[in-house]
Amino acid sequence: MADLSSFPITKRWPAQHPDRLQLYSLPTPNGVKVSIMLEETGLPYEAHLVDITKNESWLPEFLSLNPNGKIPAIIDPNGPGGRPLGLFESGAILQYLAEKTGKLLSTDPILRMETIQWVYFQMAAIGPIFGQVGFFHKFAGKEIEDKRPLQRYVDESKRLLGVIEDRLKGRSWLMGEAYSIADIAHLGWVRNLIGFYGAGELVGYDKLKNVPAWLERGLARPAVQRGLTIPSRPA
């Protein structure tokens, strides 16, 4: 049985199955990237809910694994060379799990780097910009009288959606006919923008063709459907 006692986070979220990969997360657009990936690959794992609404990601135990205080994070008891590995940042975790399992990331050197490129695009652009739309449209920022910040992020979200729309011309998935970690990285964020954030009309989502079809295909995948609810939110 794996010994995870060197990871302080296991004192707050004890591992019932220490030989399985440990996931610390919540079903947010970033969090579901990893739960979807785990469901897609079939790796045995144990999910621990980190309730960010109660600031649990800022507890010392969580910060011991991710000093940036953000979900998701993982511990793989069977990391490289059989050594336990703690890892944070959803994009890095996606790449790690793809390389570990040999799934959802091409072994062709060029296609591999192009796929990772699109994961970085999501991390650097889609997530931060869509998140700002959520803040200024749905959350506390909506009370700000000056609407220029909201408009700035709405305009940039339209542009970014256009990038994805163009990329998907003649393609089923971002990398062509092969579903990959690039798609997993984007699915939760596009879903959240038009769903939870309620910003579909703002960003002209109904004027798009390729992105909605891609999102529908992605959300129809059983592993995606399961991953979107893991870990279960508190009642």
CSV table of C-alpha atoms in Angstrom, one decimal:
chain,number,residue,atom,x,y,z
A,1,MET,CA,0.0,0.0,0.0
A,2,ALA,CA,1.3,3.4,-0.9
A,3,ASP,CA,2.4,5.7,1.9
A,4,LEU,CA,1.2,9.3,1.3
A,5,SER,CA,2.0,10.5,4.8
A,6,SER,CA,4.6,12.9,3.4
A,7,PHE,CA,1.8,14.9,1.9
A,8,PRO,CA,0.2,17.1,4.6
A,9,ILE,CA,-3.0,17.5,2.5
A,10,THR,CA,-3.9,13.9,3.3
A,11,LYS,CA,-4.4,14.8,6.9
A,12,ARG,CA,-7.3,17.1,5.9
A,13,TRP,CA,-8.5,14.9,3.2
A,14,PRO,CA,-7.5,11.3,4.2
A,15,ALA,CA,-7.0,8.8,1.4
A,16,GLN,CA,-9.3,5.8,1.7
A,17,HIS,CA,-7.5,4.2,-1.2
A,18,PRO,CA,-3.9,5.4,-1.1
A,19,ASP,CA,-2.9,3.2,-4.0
A,20,ARG,CA,-5.2,5.2,-6.3
A,21,LEU,CA,-4.5,8.7,-7.8
A,22,GLN,CA,-5.9,11.3,-5.4
A,23,LEU,CA,-7.9,14.2,-6.9
A,24,TYR,CA,-8.5,17.4,-4.9
A,25,SER,CA,-11.1,19.5,-6.8
A,26,LEU,CA,-14.5,20.9,-7.4
A,27,PRO,CA,-16.7,20.9,-10.6
A,28,THR,CA,-15.6,24.3,-11.9
A,29,PRO,CA,-14.4,24.8,-15.5
A,30,ASN,CA,-10.8,24.2,-14.4
A,31,GLY,CA,-11.7,21.4,-12.0
A,32,VAL,CA,-13.7,19.3,-14.4
A,33,LYS,CA,-10.8,19.1,-16.9
A,34,VAL,CA,-9.1,16.6,-14.6
A,35,SER,CA,-12.1,14.6,-13.6
A,36,ILE,CA,-13.1,14.3,-17.3
A,37,MET,CA,-9.6,13.2,-18.1
A,38,LEU,CA,-9.6,10.6,-15.4
A,39,GLU,CA,-13.0,9.3,-16.6
A,40,GLU,CA,-11.8,9.2,-20.2
A,41,THR,CA,-8.6,7.3,-19.4
A,42,GLY,CA,-10.1,4.9,-16.9
A,43,LEU,CA,-7.3,5.5,-14.3
A,44,PRO,CA,-8.4,4.4,-10.8
A,45,TYR,CA,-8.7,7.5,-8.6
A,46,GLU,CA,-10.2,8.9,-5.4
A,47,ALA,CA,-11.9,12.3,-5.5
A,48,HIS,CA,-11.8,14.8,-2.6
A,49,LEU,CA,-14.1,17.8,-2.7
A,50,VAL,CA,-12.3,21.1,-1.9
A,51,ASP,CA,-15.0,23.6,-1.2
A,52,ILE,CA,-13.7,26.9,-2.5
A,53,THR,CA,-16.9,28.6,-1.3
A,54,LYS,CA,-15.6,27.9,2.2
A,55,ASN,CA,-12.0,29.0,1.3
A,56,GLU,CA,-10.8,25.4,1.8
A,57,SER,CA,-8.2,25.8,-1.0
A,58,TRP,CA,-6.5,28.4,1.3
A,59,LEU,CA,-6.1,25.9,4.2
A,60,PRO,CA,-2.5,25.1,5.1
A,61,GLU,CA,-3.0,21.5,4.1
A,62,PHE,CA,-4.1,22.4,0.6
A,63,LEU,CA,-1.4,25.0,0.2
A,64,SER,CA,1.1,22.4,1.0
A,65,LEU,CA,0.2,20.8,-2.4
A,66,ASN,CA,-0.6,23.9,-4.3
A,67,PRO,CA,0.9,27.1,-2.9
A,68,ASN,CA,-1.2,29.1,-5.3
A,69,GLY,CA,-4.4,28.0,-3.5
A,70,LYS,CA,-6.3,26.9,-6.6
A,71,ILE,CA,-8.0,23.6,-7.6
A,72,PRO,CA,-7.5,21.1,-9.1
A,73,ALA,CA,-4.5,19.3,-7.7
A,74,ILE,CA,-3.5,15.7,-7.6
A,75,ILE,CA,-1.2,13.2,-6.0
A,76,ASP,CA,-0.2,10.2,-8.0
A,77,PRO,CA,1.1,7.5,-5.7
A,78,ASN,CA,2.6,5.8,-8.8
A,79,GLY,CA,4.4,8.6,-10.4
A,80,PRO,CA,7.6,8.5,-12.5
A,81,GLY,CA,9.9,5.8,-11.4
A,82,GLY,CA,7.3,4.6,-8.9
A,83,ARG,CA,7.7,7.7,-6.8
A,84,PRO,CA,4.6,9.6,-5.5
A,85,LEU,CA,4.1,12.9,-7.4
A,86,GLY,CA,2.1,15.9,-6.3
A,87,LEU,CA,1.0,18.2,-9.2
A,88,PHE,CA,-1.1,21.3,-9.7
A,89,GLU,CA,-2.2,23.5,-12.7
A,90,SER,CA,-4.9,21.8,-14.7
A,91,GLY,CA,-3.0,22.0,-18.0
A,92,ALA,CA,0.0,20.4,-16.6
A,93,ILE,CA,-2.1,17.6,-15.0
A,94,LEU,CA,-3.8,17.0,-18.4
A,95,GLN,CA,-0.5,16.6,-20.1
A,96,TYR,CA,0.9,14.4,-17.4
A,97,LEU,CA,-2.1,12.1,-17.4
A,98,ALA,CA,-2.0,11.9,-21.2
A,99,GLU,CA,1.6,10.9,-21.1
A,100,LYS,CA,1.1,8.5,-18.3
A,101,THR,CA,-1.7,6.6,-20.0
A,102,GLY,CA,-0.7,7.2,-23.7
A,103,LYS,CA,-4.2,8.5,-24.3
A,104,LEU,CA,-5.7,11.7,-25.8
A,105,LEU,CA,-2.3,13.1,-26.9
A,106,SER,CA,-0.7,12.1,-30.1
A,107,THR,CA,2.7,10.5,-30.1
A,108,ASP,CA,3.6,12.2,-33.4
A,109,PRO,CA,6.0,15.0,-32.3
A,110,ILE,CA,4.3,17.7,-34.4
A,111,LEU,CA,0.8,16.8,-33.5
A,112,ARG,CA,1.8,16.4,-29.8
A,113,MET,CA,3.1,20.0,-29.7
A,114,GLU,CA,0.2,21.4,-31.6
A,115,THR,CA,-2.2,19.8,-29.1
A,116,ILE,CA,-0.2,21.2,-26.1
A,117,GLN,CA,-0.3,24.6,-27.9
A,118,TRP,CA,-4.1,24.6,-27.8
A,119,VAL,CA,-4.1,23.6,-24.2
A,120,TYR,CA,-1.9,26.6,-23.4
A,121,PHE,CA,-4.2,28.8,-25.5
A,122,GLN,CA,-7.0,27.8,-23.2
A,123,MET,CA,-5.0,28.4,-20.1
A,124,ALA,CA,-3.6,31.7,-21.2
A,125,ALA,CA,-6.6,33.2,-22.9
A,126,ILE,CA,-10.0,31.4,-22.7
A,127,GLY,CA,-10.0,30.8,-19.0
A,128,PRO,CA,-8.9,34.2,-17.8
A,129,ILE,CA,-11.0,36.1,-20.2
A,130,PHE,CA,-14.2,34.0,-19.8
A,131,GLY,CA,-13.7,34.2,-16.1
A,132,GLN,CA,-13.7,38.0,-16.2
A,133,VAL,CA,-16.9,38.0,-18.1
A,134,GLY,CA,-18.4,35.8,-15.4
A,135,PHE,CA,-17.2,38.3,-12.7
A,136,PHE,CA,-18.5,41.4,-14.4
A,137,HIS,CA,-21.7,39.9,-15.7
A,138,LYS,CA,-22.9,37.5,-13.0
A,139,PHE,CA,-21.0,38.2,-9.8
A,140,ALA,CA,-19.9,41.2,-7.8
A,141,GLY,CA,-18.6,43.1,-10.8
A,142,LYS,CA,-22.1,43.5,-12.2
A,143,GLU,CA,-22.7,46.3,-9.6
A,144,ILE,CA,-20.0,48.4,-11.1
A,145,GLU,CA,-21.6,51.3,-12.9
A,146,ASP,CA,-18.8,51.7,-15.4
A,147,LYS,CA,-19.5,49.0,-18.0
A,148,ARG,CA,-16.3,49.4,-19.9
A,149,PRO,CA,-14.5,46.6,-18.1
A,150,LEU,CA,-17.4,44.2,-18.9
A,151,GLN,CA,-17.4,45.3,-22.5
A,152,ARG,CA,-13.7,44.8,-22.8
A,153,TYR,CA,-13.9,41.2,-21.8
A,154,VAL,CA,-17.1,40.6,-23.8
A,155,ASP,CA,-15.3,41.8,-26.9
A,156,GLU,CA,-12.3,39.7,-26.2
A,157,SER,CA,-14.5,36.7,-25.6
A,158,LYS,CA,-16.1,37.2,-29.0
A,159,ARG,CA,-12.7,37.3,-30.6
A,160,LEU,CA,-11.5,34.2,-28.8
A,161,LEU,CA,-14.7,32.3,-29.7
A,162,GLY,CA,-14.0,33.3,-33.3
A,163,VAL,CA,-10.5,31.7,-33.1
A,164,ILE,CA,-12.1,28.4,-32.0
A,165,GLU,CA,-14.8,28.8,-34.6
A,166,ASP,CA,-12.3,29.1,-37.4
A,167,ARG,CA,-10.2,26.3,-36.0
A,168,LEU,CA,-13.1,23.9,-36.1
A,169,LYS,CA,-13.9,24.5,-39.7
A,170,GLY,CA,-13.9,21.1,-41.3
A,171,ARG,CA,-12.9,19.5,-38.0
A,172,SER,CA,-14.9,17.5,-35.5
A,173,TRP,CA,-12.4,18.3,-32.7
A,174,LEU,CA,-9.7,20.9,-32.2
A,175,MET,CA,-7.0,18.5,-33.5
A,176,GLY,CA,-9.1,17.2,-36.4
A,177,GLU,CA,-10.9,13.9,-36.1
A,178,ALA,CA,-9.0,12.9,-32.9
A,179,TYR,CA,-10.6,14.0,-29.6
A,180,SER,CA,-7.8,15.2,-27.3
A,181,ILE,CA,-6.8,17.0,-24.1
A,182,ALA,CA,-7.1,20.2,-26.1
A,183,ASP,CA,-10.9,19.6,-26.3
A,184,ILE,CA,-11.1,18.6,-22.6
A,185,ALA,CA,-9.3,21.9,-21.7
A,186,HIS,CA,-12.0,24.0,-23.5
A,187,LEU,CA,-15.2,22.1,-23.0
A,188,GLY,CA,-16.0,23.2,-19.4
A,189,TRP,CA,-15.1,26.9,-20.1
A,190,VAL,CA,-17.4,27.2,-23.1
A,191,ARG,CA,-20.2,25.4,-21.3
A,192,ASN,CA,-19.8,27.7,-18.3
A,193,LEU,CA,-19.8,30.9,-20.4
A,194,ILE,CA,-23.1,30.2,-22.0
A,195,GLY,CA,-24.6,28.2,-19.1
A,196,PHE,CA,-23.6,29.2,-15.5
A,197,TYR,CA,-22.5,32.7,-16.5
A,198,GLY,CA,-25.5,33.2,-18.8
A,199,ALA,CA,-23.4,35.2,-21.2
A,200,GLY,CA,-24.3,33.5,-24.5
A,201,GLU,CA,-26.3,36.4,-25.9
A,202,LEU,CA,-23.6,38.9,-24.8
A,203,VAL,CA,-20.9,37.1,-26.7
A,204,GLY,CA,-23.0,36.3,-29.8
A,205,TYR,CA,-22.9,32.5,-29.2
A,206,ASP,CA,-26.0,31.9,-31.3
A,207,LYS,CA,-24.2,33.4,-34.4
A,208,LEU,CA,-21.6,30.6,-34.2
A,209,LYS,CA,-21.9,27.3,-36.0
A,210,ASN,CA,-18.9,25.2,-35.4
A,211,VAL,CA,-18.4,25.8,-31.7
A,212,PRO,CA,-21.9,24.9,-30.6
A,213,ALA,CA,-21.7,21.7,-32.7
A,214,TRP,CA,-18.4,20.8,-31.1
A,215,LEU,CA,-19.7,21.5,-27.6
A,216,GLU,CA,-22.7,19.3,-28.2
A,217,ARG,CA,-20.4,16.5,-29.4
A,218,GLY,CA,-18.2,16.9,-26.3
A,219,LEU,CA,-21.1,17.0,-23.8
A,220,ALA,CA,-22.6,13.9,-25.3
A,221,ARG,CA,-19.5,11.8,-24.3
A,222,PRO,CA,-20.3,9.6,-21.3
A,223,ALA,CA,-17.0,10.3,-19.6
A,224,VAL,CA,-17.6,14.1,-19.9
A,225,GLN,CA,-21.1,13.7,-18.4
A,226,ARG,CA,-19.6,11.9,-15.5
A,227,GLY,CA,-16.6,14.2,-15.1
A,228,LEU,CA,-18.8,17.3,-14.9
A,229,THR,CA,-20.2,16.2,-11.6
A,230,ILE,CA,-17.0,15.0,-9.9
A,231,PRO,CA,-16.4,15.6,-7.0
A,232,SER,CA,-20.1,15.9,-6.0
A,233,ARG,CA,-20.9,19.4,-4.8
A,234,PRO,CA,-22.2,19.8,-1.2
A,235,ALA,CA,-26.0,19.8,-0.9
